Short mmCIF file of C-alpha atoms in Angstrom, two decimals:
data_model
loop_
_atom_site.label_atom_id
_atom_site.label_comp_id
_atom_site.label_asym_id
_atom_site.label_seq_id
_atom_site.Cartn_x
_atom_site.Cartn_y
_atom_site.Cartn_z
CA MET A 143 176.99 329.26 6.18
CA LEU A 144 178.71 330.02 2.71
CA ASP A 145 177.25 333.26 1.04
CA HIS A 146 176.41 332.44 -2.26
CA SER A 147 174.13 335.29 -2.86
CA ALA A 148 175.05 335.86 -6.32
CA SER A 149 174.18 331.93 -7.15
CA PRO A 150 172.51 329.14 -5.12
CA PRO A 151 175.13 326.44 -3.90
CA ARG A 152 175.69 323.93 -6.05
CA PRO A 153 177.67 321.24 -4.16
CA ALA A 154 179.91 318.51 -4.97
CA LEU A 155 182.14 316.17 -3.01
CA TYR A 156 185.06 314.44 -4.40
CA LEU A 157 187.24 311.42 -3.04
CA ARG A 158 190.11 309.36 -4.13
CA CYS A 159 191.13 306.23 -2.68
CA TYR A 160 193.79 303.58 -3.42
CA PRO A 161 193.80 301.15 -2.98
CA ALA A 162 190.05 300.55 -3.30
CA ASP A 163 188.26 301.03 -0.36
CA ALA A 164 184.09 300.90 -0.59
CA ALA A 165 183.68 301.23 3.40
CA GLY A 166 186.57 304.07 3.74
CA LEU A 167 184.90 306.09 0.92
CA GLU A 168 181.61 305.68 2.52
CA TYR A 169 182.83 306.97 6.16
CA GLN A 170 184.57 310.17 4.03
CA ARG A 171 181.38 310.49 2.08
CA ALA A 172 179.34 310.54 5.32
CA ALA A 173 181.37 312.83 6.96
CA LEU A 174 181.60 315.49 3.75
CA GLU A 175 177.86 315.24 3.69
CA ARG A 176 177.64 315.95 7.40
CA LEU A 177 179.98 319.16 6.62
CA ALA A 178 177.42 320.26 3.60
CA ARG A 179 174.89 320.28 6.35
CA GLN A 180 176.55 322.06 8.65
CA ARG A 181 177.22 324.72 6.39
CA GLY A 182 173.56 324.76 5.08
CA LEU A 183 174.24 323.38 1.91
CA PRO A 184 172.41 320.87 -0.08
CA VAL A 185 173.32 317.31 -0.39
CA PRO A 186 176.29 317.46 -2.84
CA ALA A 187 176.72 315.35 -5.61
CA ALA A 188 179.58 312.57 -5.40
CA PHE A 189 182.52 312.23 -7.56
CA LEU A 190 184.58 309.10 -6.61
CA ASP A 191 187.55 307.63 -8.03
CA ASP A 192 187.69 304.40 -5.84
CA GLY A 193 190.77 302.45 -6.68
CA VAL A 194 192.87 305.34 -8.43
CA ARG A 195 196.42 305.87 -7.81
CA SER A 196 197.82 309.72 -6.95
CA GLY A 197 198.94 310.68 -10.38
CA GLU A 198 196.93 308.06 -12.76
CA ARG A 199 194.06 309.64 -14.74
CA CYS A 200 191.32 310.24 -12.42
CA PRO A 201 187.80 310.16 -14.31
CA ALA A 202 185.62 311.25 -11.56
CA LEU A 203 187.98 314.47 -11.26
CA GLU A 204 187.79 314.92 -14.61
CA ARG A 205 184.11 314.87 -14.59
CA LEU A 206 183.75 317.09 -11.91
CA LEU A 207 186.12 320.05 -13.36
CA GLU A 208 184.02 319.68 -16.49
CA ARG A 209 180.98 320.19 -14.64
CA ALA A 210 182.55 323.34 -12.55
CA GLY A 211 183.44 324.77 -16.00
CA GLN A 212 180.08 324.58 -17.15
CA GLY A 213 178.63 326.06 -13.61
CA TRP A 214 177.05 322.92 -12.52
CA VAL A 215 179.39 323.12 -9.43
CA ASN A 216 180.28 326.11 -7.39
CA VAL A 217 181.40 324.43 -4.14
CA VAL A 218 183.64 321.41 -3.58
CA LEU A 219 183.93 319.57 -0.36
CA VAL A 220 187.26 317.28 0.23
CA PRO A 221 188.41 315.57 3.30
CA GLY A 222 191.76 317.73 2.29
CA PRO A 223 193.84 318.75 -0.86
CA PHE A 224 195.94 315.66 -0.67
CA VAL A 225 192.65 314.16 -2.06
CA PHE A 226 193.47 315.33 -5.60
CA SER A 227 197.14 314.12 -5.19
CA LEU A 228 199.75 313.23 -2.72
CA ASP A 229 202.13 315.81 -4.52
CA ASP A 230 201.51 319.13 -2.45
CA ARG A 231 202.15 321.28 -5.62
CA SER A 232 199.69 319.07 -7.67
CA ALA A 233 197.07 319.34 -5.07
CA ARG A 234 197.32 323.27 -4.60
CA ALA A 235 197.24 323.58 -8.42
CA THR A 236 194.22 321.47 -8.50
CA VAL A 237 192.65 323.62 -5.68
CA ARG A 238 193.66 326.89 -7.57
CA ARG A 239 192.09 325.42 -10.77
CA LEU A 240 188.67 324.52 -9.15
CA GLU A 241 188.73 328.21 -7.49
CA ALA A 242 189.39 329.72 -10.84
CA LEU A 243 186.38 327.99 -12.21
CA GLY A 244 184.33 329.78 -9.73
CA CYS A 245 184.35 327.02 -6.80
CA THR A 246 184.81 327.50 -3.20
CA VAL A 247 186.74 324.47 -1.90
CA LEU A 248 185.77 323.23 1.56
CA ASP A 249 187.91 320.76 3.36
CA LEU A 250 187.03 318.77 6.72
CA PRO A 251 188.45 320.98 9.84
CA GLY A 252 191.68 319.21 10.81
CA ARG A 253 192.71 315.90 9.89
CA GLY A 254 191.26 313.68 12.53
CA ALA A 255 188.78 316.16 13.80
CA LEU A 256 185.80 314.54 12.22
CA PRO A 257 182.34 314.78 14.43
CA HIS A 258 182.56 312.17 17.26
CA ARG A 259 186.37 311.67 17.16
CA LEU A 260 185.94 308.63 14.80
CA PRO A 261 188.99 307.19 13.44
CA ILE A 262 189.94 308.57 9.75
CA PRO A 263 190.82 305.25 7.34
CA ALA A 264 193.92 305.09 5.40
CA CYS A 265 192.63 306.08 2.17
CA THR A 266 194.97 308.54 0.58
CA ALA A 267 197.87 306.78 -1.49
#
């Protein structure tokens, strides 16, 4: 469980998939919602950029950053930083930006370490 004694947890999850993959997004979303439950968090608000290529404008990510800046989100769940960008520096920059806005960024423990060892769909381009 996270320590949010200063303010209650307001979680969100972010997923980006290219090419569009509704089934892959739903699978990842369910895994992130399980992670939220395991951490004692409420059901996270979902921000989804389905069909958006890495490096392109990501409207849902922009909304997430806006909400974080407004204090509506303080925990962000992702499958890994790669969801923000396939470029490691860019992905880390987005994580740092969220942290600077007061968010804790949680990712799934180890790629491939999902509950029940289900295969992870290829949803990261």
